[in-house]
PDB file of C-alpha atoms and ligand atoms in Angstrom:
ATOM      1  CA  MET A  29     127.614  59.299 167.910  1.00  0.00           C
ATOM      2  CA  THR A  30     130.837  60.118 166.059  1.00  0.00           C
ATOM      3  CA  VAL A  31     130.934  59.499 162.308  1.00  0.00           C
ATOM      4  CA  LYS A  32     133.121  56.421 162.865  1.00  0.00           C
ATOM      5  CA  GLU A  33     130.698  54.940 165.433  1.00  0.00           C
ATOM      6  CA  TYR A  34     127.762  55.633 163.134  1.00  0.00           C
ATOM      7  CA  ILE A  35     129.505  53.971 160.158  1.00  0.00           C
ATOM      8  CA  LYS A  36     130.322  50.882 162.214  1.00  0.00           C
ATOM      9  CA  ALA A  37     126.732  50.501 163.450  1.00  0.00           C
ATOM     10  CA  ARG A  38     125.160  51.185 160.031  1.00  0.00           C
ATOM     11  CA  LYS A  39     127.501  48.684 158.340  1.00  0.00           C
ATOM     12  CA  GLU A  40     126.255  45.952 160.674  1.00  0.00           C
ATOM     13  CA  GLU A  41     122.648  46.715 159.624  1.00  0.00           C
ATOM     14  CA  LEU A  42     123.581  46.800 155.943  1.00  0.00           C
ATOM     15  CA  LYS A  43     125.389  43.452 156.141  1.00  0.00           C
ATOM     16  CA  VAL A  44     122.173  41.828 157.356  1.00  0.00           C
ATOM     17  CA  GLU A  45     120.038  43.576 154.714  1.00  0.00           C
ATOM     18  CA  ILE A  46     122.419  42.483 151.954  1.00  0.00           C
ATOM     19  CA  ALA A  47     122.635  38.896 153.201  1.00  0.00           C
ATOM     20  CA  ASN A  48     118.817  38.791 153.302  1.00  0.00           C
ATOM     21  CA  LEU A  49     118.547  39.718 149.621  1.00  0.00           C
ATOM     22  CA  GLY A  50     119.071  36.060 148.841  1.00  0.00           C
ATOM     23  CA  GLU A  51     121.012  36.851 145.673  1.00  0.00           C
ATOM     24  CA  PRO A  52     124.379  38.499 145.024  1.00  0.00           C
ATOM     25  CA  LEU A  53     124.690  42.264 144.826  1.00  0.00           C
ATOM     26  CA  ASN A  54     127.053  43.060 141.949  1.00  0.00           C
ATOM     27  CA  PHE A  55     129.018  46.288 141.751  1.00  0.00           C
ATOM     28  CA  VAL A  56     131.615  47.404 139.191  1.00  0.00           C
ATOM     29  CA  ILE A  57     134.197  50.195 139.338  1.00  0.00           C
ATOM     30  CA  VAL A  58     135.786  51.421 136.116  1.00  0.00           C
ATOM     31  CA  GLN A  59     139.130  53.084 136.809  1.00  0.00           C
ATOM     32  CA  LEU A  60     141.351  54.920 134.335  1.00  0.00           C
ATOM     33  CA  ASN A  61     143.390  57.246 136.495  1.00  0.00           C
ATOM     34  CA  GLU A  62     146.078  55.814 138.707  1.00  0.00           C
ATOM     35  CA  ASP A  63     146.804  58.948 140.761  1.00  0.00           C
ATOM     36  CA  GLU A  64     147.245  58.460 144.499  1.00  0.00           C
ATOM     37  CA  ALA A  65     143.838  59.923 145.420  1.00  0.00           C
ATOM     38  CA  SER A  66     141.936  57.747 142.881  1.00  0.00           C
ATOM     39  CA  LYS A  67     143.798  54.638 144.023  1.00  0.00           C
ATOM     40  CA  ALA A  68     142.930  55.362 147.657  1.00  0.00           C
ATOM     41  CA  TYR A  69     139.235  55.963 146.833  1.00  0.00           C
ATOM     42  CA  VAL A  70     138.967  52.764 144.767  1.00  0.00           C
ATOM     43  CA  LYS A  71     140.708  50.752 147.475  1.00  0.00           C
ATOM     44  CA  GLY A  72     138.287  52.126 150.078  1.00  0.00           C
ATOM     45  CA  LYS A  73     135.227  51.308 147.968  1.00  0.00           C
ATOM     46  CA  LEU A  74     136.418  47.738 147.306  1.00  0.00           C
ATOM     47  CA  LYS A  75     137.118  47.269 151.016  1.00  0.00           C
ATOM     48  CA  ASP A  76     133.623  48.495 151.961  1.00  0.00           C
ATOM     49  CA  ALA A  77     132.033  46.196 149.386  1.00  0.00           C
ATOM     50  CA  ALA A  78     133.966  43.155 150.647  1.00  0.00           C
ATOM     51  CA  GLU A  79     133.067  43.958 154.242  1.00  0.00           C
ATOM     52  CA  LEU A  80     129.349  44.185 153.399  1.00  0.00           C
ATOM     53  CA  GLY A  81     129.215  41.003 151.325  1.00  0.00           C
ATOM     54  CA  ILE A  82     128.886  42.859 148.010  1.00  0.00           C
ATOM     55  CA  HIS A  83     130.520  41.300 144.968  1.00  0.00           C
ATOM     56  CA  ALA A  84     132.744  44.007 143.468  1.00  0.00           C
ATOM     57  CA  GLU A  85     134.759  43.966 140.267  1.00  0.00           C
ATOM     58  CA  LEU A  86     137.432  46.501 139.321  1.00  0.00           C
ATOM     59  CA  ILE A  87     137.869  47.147 135.602  1.00  0.00           C
ATOM     60  CA  LYS A  88     141.151  48.974 135.055  1.00  0.00           C
ATOM     61  CA  LEU A  89     141.490  50.669 131.687  1.00  0.00           C
ATOM     62  CA  PRO A  90     144.736  52.244 130.478  1.00  0.00           C
ATOM     63  CA  VAL A  91     145.041  55.964 131.189  1.00  0.00           C
ATOM     64  CA  GLU A  92     145.279  56.638 127.426  1.00  0.00           C
ATOM     65  CA  THR A  93     141.862  55.013 126.747  1.00  0.00           C
ATOM     66  CA  SER A  94     139.882  57.155 124.294  1.00  0.00           C
ATOM     67  CA  GLN A  95     136.457  58.562 125.135  1.00  0.00           C
ATOM     68  CA  GLU A  96     134.897  56.282 122.508  1.00  0.00           C
ATOM     69  CA  GLU A  97     136.431  53.185 124.069  1.00  0.00           C
ATOM     70  CA  LEU A  98     135.257  54.220 127.528  1.00  0.00           C
ATOM     71  CA  LEU A  99     131.739  54.905 126.218  1.00  0.00           C
ATOM     72  CA  ARG A 100     131.695  51.411 124.650  1.00  0.00           C
ATOM     73  CA  GLU A 101     132.612  49.889 128.021  1.00  0.00           C
ATOM     74  CA  ILE A 102     129.899  51.958 129.739  1.00  0.00           C
ATOM     75  CA  ASP A 103     127.376  50.790 127.158  1.00  0.00           C
ATOM     76  CA  ARG A 104     128.356  47.178 127.806  1.00  0.00           C
ATOM     77  CA  LEU A 105     127.871  47.636 131.569  1.00  0.00           C
ATOM     78  CA  ASN A 106     124.555  49.480 131.041  1.00  0.00           C
ATOM     79  CA  ASN A 107     123.298  46.409 129.180  1.00  0.00           C
ATOM     80  CA  ASP A 108     124.745  43.726 131.445  1.00  0.00           C
ATOM     81  CA  ASP A 109     121.817  42.512 133.564  1.00  0.00           C
ATOM     82  CA  SER A 110     124.145  40.881 136.070  1.00  0.00           C
ATOM     83  CA  VAL A 111     125.530  44.328 137.061  1.00  0.00           C
ATOM     84  CA  ASP A 112     123.344  46.061 139.666  1.00  0.00           C
ATOM     85  CA  GLY A 113     125.268  49.323 139.580  1.00  0.00           C
ATOM     86  CA  PHE A 114     128.586  50.759 138.490  1.00  0.00           C
ATOM     87  CA  ILE A 115     130.701  53.885 138.735  1.00  0.00           C
ATOM     88  CA  VAL A 116     133.419  55.442 136.633  1.00  0.00           C
ATOM     89  CA  GLN A 117     135.997  56.702 139.123  1.00  0.00           C
ATOM     90  CA  MET A 118     136.604  60.452 138.739  1.00  0.00           C
ATOM     91  CA  PRO A 119     138.705  62.403 137.851  1.00  0.00           C
ATOM     92  CA  LEU A 120     139.164  61.217 134.290  1.00  0.00           C
ATOM     93  CA  PRO A 121     142.183  61.703 132.021  1.00  0.00           C
ATOM     94  CA  LYS A 122     142.068  64.949 130.051  1.00  0.00           C
ATOM     95  CA  GLN A 123     141.091  63.383 126.689  1.00  0.00           C
ATOM     96  CA  ILE A 124     137.730  62.407 128.255  1.00  0.00           C
ATOM     97  CA  ASP A 125     134.861  64.777 129.000  1.00  0.00           C
ATOM     98  CA  GLU A 126     133.452  64.075 132.474  1.00  0.00           C
ATOM     99  CA  GLU A 127     129.977  65.435 131.719  1.00  0.00           C
ATOM    100  CA  THR A 128     129.635  63.159 128.661  1.00  0.00           C
ATOM    101  CA  VAL A 129     130.618  60.177 130.807  1.00  0.00           C
ATOM    102  CA  LYS A 130     128.185  61.111 133.605  1.00  0.00           C
ATOM    103  CA  LEU A 131     125.367  61.276 131.037  1.00  0.00           C
ATOM    104  CA  ALA A 132     126.380  57.970 129.419  1.00  0.00           C
ATOM    105  CA  VAL A 133     125.900  55.904 132.584  1.00  0.00           C
ATOM    106  CA  SER A 134     122.295  54.687 132.568  1.00  0.00           C
ATOM    107  CA  PRO A 135     120.176  56.174 135.404  1.00  0.00           C
ATOM    108  CA  ASP A 136     119.284  52.524 136.179  1.00  0.00           C
ATOM    109  CA  LYS A 137     122.938  51.742 136.944  1.00  0.00           C
ATOM    110  CA  ASP A 138     124.161  55.128 138.206  1.00  0.00           C
ATOM    111  CA  VAL A 139     124.903  54.490 141.891  1.00  0.00           C
ATOM    112  CA  ASP A 140     127.022  57.676 142.050  1.00  0.00           C
ATOM    113  CA  GLY A 141     123.780  59.595 141.492  1.00  0.00           C
ATOM    114  CA  PHE A 142     125.458  61.866 138.917  1.00  0.00           C
ATOM    115  CA  HIS A 143     122.950  61.499 136.066  1.00  0.00           C
ATOM    116  CA  PRO A 144     120.263  64.233 136.045  1.00  0.00           C
ATOM    117  CA  LEU A 145     117.587  61.519 135.708  1.00  0.00           C
ATOM    118  CA  SER A 146     119.067  59.293 138.422  1.00  0.00           C
ATOM    119  CA  LYS A 147     116.616  58.150 141.078  1.00  0.00           C
ATOM    120  CA  LEU A 148     119.442  58.437 143.594  1.00  0.00           C
ATOM    121  CA  ASN A 149     121.160  61.450 145.106  1.00  0.00           C
ATOM    122  CA  PRO A 150     124.913  62.018 144.793  1.00  0.00           C
ATOM    123  CA  CYS A 151     126.691  60.110 147.567  1.00  0.00           C
ATOM    124  CA  THR A 152     128.301  62.998 149.471  1.00  0.00           C
ATOM    125  CA  PRO A 153     125.159  65.031 150.253  1.00  0.00           C
ATOM    126  CA  GLN A 154     123.142  61.810 150.714  1.00  0.00           C
ATOM    127  CA  GLY A 155     125.703  60.469 153.214  1.00  0.00           C
ATOM    128  CA  ILE A 156     125.680  63.784 155.087  1.00  0.00           C
ATOM    129  CA  MET A 157     121.860  63.838 155.301  1.00  0.00           C
ATOM    130  CA  ASN A 158     121.755  60.235 156.515  1.00  0.00           C
ATOM    131  CA  TYR A 159     124.185  61.048 159.314  1.00  0.00           C
ATOM    132  CA  LEU A 160     122.507  64.324 160.345  1.00  0.00           C
ATOM    133  CA  LYS A 161     119.132  62.582 160.472  1.00  0.00           C
ATOM    134  CA  HIS A 162     120.608  59.777 162.541  1.00  0.00           C
ATOM    135  CA  GLU A 163     121.963  62.409 164.952  1.00  0.00           C
ATOM    136  CA  ASN A 164     118.451  63.941 165.156  1.00  0.00           C
ATOM    137  CA  VAL A 165     119.626  67.299 163.838  1.00  0.00           C
ATOM    138  CA  ALA A 166     116.601  69.597 163.460  1.00  0.00           C
ATOM    139  CA  PHE A 167     115.981  70.927 159.935  1.00  0.00           C
ATOM    140  CA  LEU A 168     112.549  72.553 159.878  1.00  0.00           C
ATOM    141  CA  GLY A 169     112.889  76.349 159.739  1.00  0.00           C
ATOM    142  CA  LYS A 170     116.602  76.170 160.597  1.00  0.00           C
ATOM    143  CA  ASN A 171     119.216  78.345 158.884  1.00  0.00           C
ATOM    144  CA  ALA A 172     121.411  76.193 156.673  1.00  0.00           C
ATOM    145  CA  VAL A 173     124.440  77.658 154.903  1.00  0.00           C
ATOM    146  CA  VAL A 174     126.160  75.714 152.128  1.00  0.00           C
ATOM    147  CA  ILE A 175     129.525  77.050 150.957  1.00  0.00           C
ATOM    148  CA  GLY A 176     130.332  75.802 147.441  1.00  0.00           C
ATOM    149  CA  ARG A 177     127.981  75.259 144.498  1.00  0.00           C
ATOM    150  CA  SER A 178     129.376  72.273 142.605  1.00  0.00           C
ATOM    151  CA  ASN A 179     127.003  69.905 140.826  1.00  0.00           C
ATOM    152  CA  ILE A 180     128.064  66.917 142.917  1.00  0.00           C
ATOM    153  CA  VAL A 181     128.130  68.480 146.394  1.00  0.00           C
ATOM    154  CA  GLY A 182     127.014  72.080 146.955  1.00  0.00           C
ATOM    155  CA  LYS A 183     123.930  72.245 144.708  1.00  0.00           C
ATOM    156  CA  PRO A 184     122.402  68.849 145.603  1.00  0.00           C
ATOM    157  CA  MET A 185     123.193  69.506 149.290  1.00  0.00           C
ATOM    158  CA  ALA A 186     121.283  72.793 149.162  1.00  0.00           C
ATOM    159  CA  LYS A 187     118.362  71.076 147.414  1.00  0.00           C
ATOM    160  CA  MET A 188     118.200  68.310 150.002  1.00  0.00           C
ATOM    161  CA  LEU A 189     118.307  70.770 152.924  1.00  0.00           C
ATOM    162  CA  LEU A 190     115.553  72.808 151.262  1.00  0.00           C
ATOM    163  CA  LYS A 191     113.460  69.650 150.913  1.00  0.00           C
ATOM    164  CA  GLU A 192     113.754  69.297 154.702  1.00  0.00           C
ATOM    165  CA  SER A 193     112.387  72.867 155.037  1.00  0.00           C
ATOM    166  CA  CYS A 194     115.630  74.576 156.062  1.00  0.00           C
ATOM    167  CA  ASN A 195     116.154  78.240 155.133  1.00  0.00           C
ATOM    168  CA  VAL A 196     119.003  77.625 152.711  1.00  0.00           C
ATOM    169  CA  THR A 197     121.711  80.092 151.695  1.00  0.00           C
ATOM    170  CA  VAL A 198     124.362  79.082 149.172  1.00  0.00           C
ATOM    171  CA  LEU A 199     127.687  80.969 149.287  1.00  0.00           C
ATOM    172  CA  HIS A 200     130.542  80.760 146.764  1.00  0.00           C
ATOM    173  CA  SER A 201     133.759  82.352 145.565  1.00  0.00           C
ATOM    174  CA  LYS A 202     132.039  85.651 144.791  1.00  0.00           C
ATOM    175  CA  THR A 203     130.639  86.017 148.341  1.00  0.00           C
ATOM    176  CA  SER A 204     132.363  88.799 150.330  1.00  0.00           C
ATOM    177  CA  PHE A 205     134.123  88.004 153.595  1.00  0.00           C
ATOM    178  CA  GLU A 206     131.670  90.273 155.437  1.00  0.00           C
ATOM    179  CA  ASP A 207     128.641  88.433 154.064  1.00  0.00           C
ATOM    180  CA  MET A 208     130.169  85.038 154.807  1.00  0.00           C
ATOM    181  CA  GLU A 209     130.861  86.134 158.377  1.00  0.00           C
ATOM    182  CA  ARG A 210     127.291  87.405 158.768  1.00  0.00           C
ATOM    183  CA  TYR A 211     125.605  84.286 157.363  1.00  0.00           C
ATOM    184  CA  LEU A 212     127.779  81.907 159.378  1.00  0.00           C
ATOM    185  CA  LYS A 213     127.126  83.754 162.645  1.00  0.00           C
ATOM    186  CA  TYR A 214     123.409  82.904 162.502  1.00  0.00           C
ATOM    187  CA  ALA A 215     123.650  79.489 160.868  1.00  0.00           C
ATOM    188  CA  ASP A 216     122.296  76.342 162.531  1.00  0.00           C
ATOM    189  CA  ILE A 217     123.771  73.979 159.921  1.00  0.00           C
ATOM    190  CA  VAL A 218     126.882  74.761 157.853  1.00  0.00           C
ATOM    191  CA  VAL A 219     128.206  72.565 155.048  1.00  0.00           C
ATOM    192  CA  VAL A 220     131.543  73.655 153.581  1.00  0.00           C
ATOM    193  CA  ALA A 221     132.531  72.107 150.238  1.00  0.00           C
ATOM    194  CA  VAL A 222     135.204  74.349 148.773  1.00  0.00           C
ATOM    195  CA  GLY A 223     138.627  72.682 148.803  1.00  0.00           C
ATOM    196  CA  ARG A 224     140.629  75.417 150.606  1.00  0.00           C
ATOM    197  CA  GLN A 225     142.411  74.300 153.732  1.00  0.00           C
ATOM    198  CA  HIS A 226     140.947  75.970 156.835  1.00  0.00           C
ATOM    199  CA  LEU A 227     139.098  78.613 154.804  1.00  0.00           C
ATOM    200  CA  ILE A 228     136.788  78.786 157.794  1.00  0.00           C
ATOM    201  CA  ASP A 229     139.181  79.752 160.559  1.00  0.00           C
ATOM    202  CA  ASP A 230     138.887  81.625 163.853  1.00  0.00           C
ATOM    203  CA  LYS A 231     137.873  84.835 162.091  1.00  0.00           C
ATOM    204  CA  PHE A 232     134.375  83.345 161.954  1.00  0.00           C
ATOM    205  CA  THR A 233     132.050  82.804 164.907  1.00  0.00           C
ATOM    206  CA  PHE A 234     129.199  80.321 165.242  1.00  0.00           C
ATOM    207  CA  LYS A 235     126.224  79.618 167.459  1.00  0.00           C
ATOM    208  CA  LYS A 236     127.220  77.138 170.174  1.00  0.00           C
ATOM    209  CA  SER A 237     124.369  74.925 168.927  1.00  0.00           C
ATOM    210  CA  ALA A 238     125.637  74.926 165.311  1.00  0.00           C
ATOM    211  CA  VAL A 239     126.356  71.779 163.306  1.00  0.00           C
ATOM    212  CA  LEU A 240     129.387  72.066 161.016  1.00  0.00           C
ATOM    213  CA  VAL A 241     129.923  69.578 158.201  1.00  0.00           C
ATOM    214  CA  ASP A 242     133.359  69.707 156.603  1.00  0.00           C
ATOM    215  CA  VAL A 243     133.433  68.229 153.096  1.00  0.00           C
ATOM    216  CA  GLY A 244     136.822  69.624 152.068  1.00  0.00           C
ATOM    217  CA  ILE A 245     139.786  67.366 151.423  1.00  0.00           C
ATOM    218  CA  ASN A 246     143.097  69.193 151.265  1.00  0.00           C
ATOM    219  CA  ARG A 247     146.349  67.247 151.173  1.00  0.00           C
ATOM    220  CA  ASP A 248     149.766  68.389 152.335  1.00  0.00           C
ATOM    221  CA  GLU A 249     152.897  66.707 153.725  1.00  0.00           C
ATOM    222  CA  ASN A 250     151.139  66.276 157.101  1.00  0.00           C
ATOM    223  CA  GLY A 251     148.129  64.434 155.673  1.00  0.00           C
ATOM    224  CA  LEU A 252     144.515  65.442 155.063  1.00  0.00           C
ATOM    225  CA  HIS A 253     142.899  68.650 156.246  1.00  0.00           C
ATOM    226  CA  GLY A 254     139.388  70.029 156.004  1.00  0.00           C
ATOM    227  CA  ASP A 255     138.015  73.412 154.947  1.00  0.00           C
ATOM    228  CA  ILE A 256     137.167  74.240 158.577  1.00  0.00           C
ATOM    229  CA  LEU A 257     139.701  74.723 161.350  1.00  0.00           C
ATOM    230  CA  PRO A 258     139.199  71.813 163.803  1.00  0.00           C
ATOM    231  CA  ASP A 259     137.675  72.198 167.263  1.00  0.00           C
ATOM    232  CA  ARG A 260     135.264  75.076 166.679  1.00  0.00           C
ATOM    233  CA  ASP A 261     133.120  75.774 169.751  1.00  0.00           C
ATOM    234  CA  VAL A 262     129.938  74.195 168.343  1.00  0.00           C
ATOM    235  CA  TYR A 263     127.536  71.311 169.038  1.00  0.00           C
ATOM    236  CA  LEU A 264     128.884  69.038 166.297  1.00  0.00           C
ATOM    237  CA  GLN A 265     131.752  69.293 163.791  1.00  0.00           C
ATOM    238  CA  THR A 266     132.675  66.466 161.428  1.00  0.00           C
ATOM    239  CA  PRO A 267     136.423  65.747 161.376  1.00  0.00           C
ATOM    240  CA  VAL A 268     138.773  65.407 158.393  1.00  0.00           C
ATOM    241  CA  PRO A 269     139.850  62.671 157.940  1.00  0.00           C
ATOM    242  CA  GLY A 270     137.254  60.321 159.431  1.00  0.00           C
ATOM    243  CA  GLY A 271     134.181  62.371 158.503  1.00  0.00           C
ATOM    244  CA  VAL A 272     132.398  63.078 155.227  1.00  0.00           C
ATOM    245  CA  GLY A 273     134.731  60.797 153.236  1.00  0.00           C
ATOM    246  CA  LEU A 274     133.447  57.797 155.204  1.00  0.00           C
ATOM    247  CA  LEU A 275     129.827  58.970 154.939  1.00  0.00           C
ATOM    248  CA  THR A 276     130.230  59.277 151.161  1.00  0.00           C
ATOM    249  CA  ARG A 277     131.633  55.756 150.873  1.00  0.00           C
ATOM    250  CA  LEU A 278     128.789  54.319 152.913  1.00  0.00           C
ATOM    251  CA  ALA A 279     126.185  56.207 150.873  1.00  0.00           C
ATOM    252  CA  LEU A 280     127.586  54.595 147.717  1.00  0.00           C
ATOM    253  CA  MET A 281     126.951  51.119 149.128  1.00  0.00           C
ATOM    254  CA  GLU A 282     123.487  52.230 150.293  1.00  0.00           C
ATOM    255  CA  ASN A 283     122.737  53.608 146.817  1.00  0.00           C
ATOM    256  CA  LEU A 284     123.701  50.241 145.330  1.00  0.00           C
ATOM    257  CA  LEU A 285     121.315  48.439 147.664  1.00  0.00           C
ATOM    258  CA  LYS A 286     118.527  50.950 146.888  1.00  0.00           C
ATOM    259  CA  MET A 287     119.129  50.422 143.158  1.00  0.00           C
ATOM    260  CA  LYS A 288     118.825  46.657 143.573  1.00  0.00           C
ATOM    261  CA  LYS A 289     115.641  46.981 145.613  1.00  0.00           C
ATOM    262  CA  SER A 290     114.059  49.364 143.083  1.00  0.00           C
ATOM    263  CA  LYS A 291     114.206  46.705 140.342  1.00  0.00           C
TER     264      LYS A 291
HETATM  265  P1  NAP B 304     134.496  72.327 143.180  1.00  0.00           P
HETATM  266  O1  NAP B 304     133.703  71.768 142.058  1.00  0.00           O
HETATM  267  O2  NAP B 304     135.906  72.761 142.964  1.00  0.00           O
HETATM  268  O3  NAP B 304     133.684  73.556 143.804  1.00  0.00           O
HETATM  269  C1  NAP B 304     134.216  74.379 144.780  1.00  0.00           C
HETATM  270  C2  NAP B 304     133.215  75.434 145.157  1.00  0.00           C
HETATM  271  O4  NAP B 304     133.820  76.269 146.148  1.00  0.00           O
HETATM  272  C3  NAP B 304     132.801  76.353 144.002  1.00  0.00           C
HETATM  273  O5  NAP B 304     131.413  76.499 143.992  1.00  0.00           O
HETATM  274  C4  NAP B 304     133.511  77.670 144.311  1.00  0.00           C
HETATM  275  O6  NAP B 304     132.775  78.821 143.957  1.00  0.00           O
HETATM  276  C5  NAP B 304     133.604  77.621 145.819  1.00  0.00           C
HETATM  277  N1  NAP B 304     134.717  78.436 146.311  1.00  0.00           N
HETATM  278  C6  NAP B 304     135.982  78.472 145.855  1.00  0.00           C
HETATM  279  N2  NAP B 304     136.712  79.334 146.578  1.00  0.00           N
HETATM  280  C7  NAP B 304     135.885  79.864 147.501  1.00  0.00           C
HETATM  281  C8  NAP B 304     136.042  80.807 148.538  1.00  0.00           C
HETATM  282  N3  NAP B 304     137.216  81.398 148.758  1.00  0.00           N
HETATM  283  N4  NAP B 304     134.962  81.099 149.290  1.00  0.00           N
HETATM  284  C9  NAP B 304     133.775  80.513 149.082  1.00  0.00           C
HETATM  285  N5  NAP B 304     133.560  79.602 148.118  1.00  0.00           N
HETATM  286  C10 NAP B 304     134.616  79.283 147.340  1.00  0.00           C
HETATM  287  O7  NAP B 304     134.573  71.334 144.398  1.00  0.00           O
HETATM  288  P2  NAP B 304     133.702  70.048 144.901  1.00  0.00           P
HETATM  289  O8  NAP B 304     133.813  68.975 143.920  1.00  0.00           O
HETATM  290  O9  NAP B 304     132.364  70.485 145.381  1.00  0.00           O
HETATM  291  O10 NAP B 304     134.591  69.696 146.175  1.00  0.00           O
HETATM  292  C11 NAP B 304     134.830  70.611 147.219  1.00  0.00           C
HETATM  293  C12 NAP B 304     135.774  69.992 148.226  1.00  0.00           C
HETATM  294  O11 NAP B 304     135.171  68.838 148.768  1.00  0.00           O
HETATM  295  C13 NAP B 304     137.114  69.501 147.648  1.00  0.00           C
HETATM  296  O12 NAP B 304     138.105  69.638 148.649  1.00  0.00           O
HETATM  297  C14 NAP B 304     136.865  68.032 147.382  1.00  0.00           C
HETATM  298  O13 NAP B 304     138.055  67.274 147.414  1.00  0.00           O
HETATM  299  C15 NAP B 304     135.986  67.706 148.556  1.00  0.00           C
HETATM  300  N6  NAP B 304     135.110  66.552 148.345  1.00  0.00           N
HETATM  301  C16 NAP B 304     135.090  65.625 149.324  1.00  0.00           C
HETATM  302  C17 NAP B 304     134.271  64.531 149.220  1.00  0.00           C
HETATM  303  C18 NAP B 304     134.277  63.533 150.311  1.00  0.00           C
HETATM  304  O14 NAP B 304     133.811  62.421 150.101  1.00  0.00           O
HETATM  305  N7  NAP B 304     134.760  63.864 151.501  1.00  0.00           N
HETATM  306  C19 NAP B 304     133.424  64.375 148.113  1.00  0.00           C
HETATM  307  C20 NAP B 304     133.431  65.376 147.127  1.00  0.00           C
HETATM  308  C21 NAP B 304     134.271  66.473 147.270  1.00  0.00           C
HETATM  309  P3  NAP B 304     132.468  79.234 142.417  1.00  0.00           P
HETATM  310  O15 NAP B 304     131.337  78.357 141.990  1.00  0.00           O
HETATM  311  O16 NAP B 304     132.093  80.680 142.536  1.00  0.00           O
HETATM  312  O17 NAP B 304     133.730  78.994 141.648  1.00  0.00           O
END
């Protein structure tokens, strides 16, 4: 199934699950930045929520909001029992420290899965795992290569693949071209989360049975592009756009439902 087909089918299941809760599912987005990317992400999340029957509220704060003011708002949401989960849309204006904000959101409300004590995984790796499992991708003893080691994608992705008993290798900016080439050649699962358009181009070869997951989002005048050149000769390659971005959005709604059910 393509990512789009999977999302459509899974949304139908989620709609039923949410309707069967018998009480409203309440989600809040706090937005400070009004850049084009943030606006598009917020719009997408509100659209998903509406489609699934989730009650979503957008709290827009001025871009010059101080860290103290934002922390007060977070505290209010942490203590509002009617809110099942909330997120603070990243990136944040420069006067605000992102790590402080991630730690301020209560693990009981943190549907982004950013807090170290959160019961939930960050949405991007969680969404990827959900899709790969749905596609019956084999994990046990398979060679998984993750390129990128960020706290929200690369590291949790590697941890989740390890939990499924993959042999996990994490590559990064200090990895030599020769090593990257060598690891990719024997990889069964590759997740690229770097943010460099077509970093993985035709200089690299893959097993025909390989699964390539492209997390990268790179914008230019022609639209969005991934970190992997499209149409590699492999078993499965997620497209950009229409791939991991959609899986991430769905995982956010699934995290919200999980949070509600865990109460
Ligand atoms: P990040 O925090 O900037 O991390 C990038 C990682 O890539 C770092 O670990 C860095 O290595 C590594 N790297 C940089 N240049 C490299 C190179 N030439 N070769 C190998 N590794 C290299 O990024 P992120 O937040 O994980 O996001 C990565 C990409 O995914 C971005 O394009 C972002 O927009 C996209 N993204 C998409 C979604 C989605 O929903 N589709 C969600 C999150 C992120 P060092 O650690 O050595 O610096």
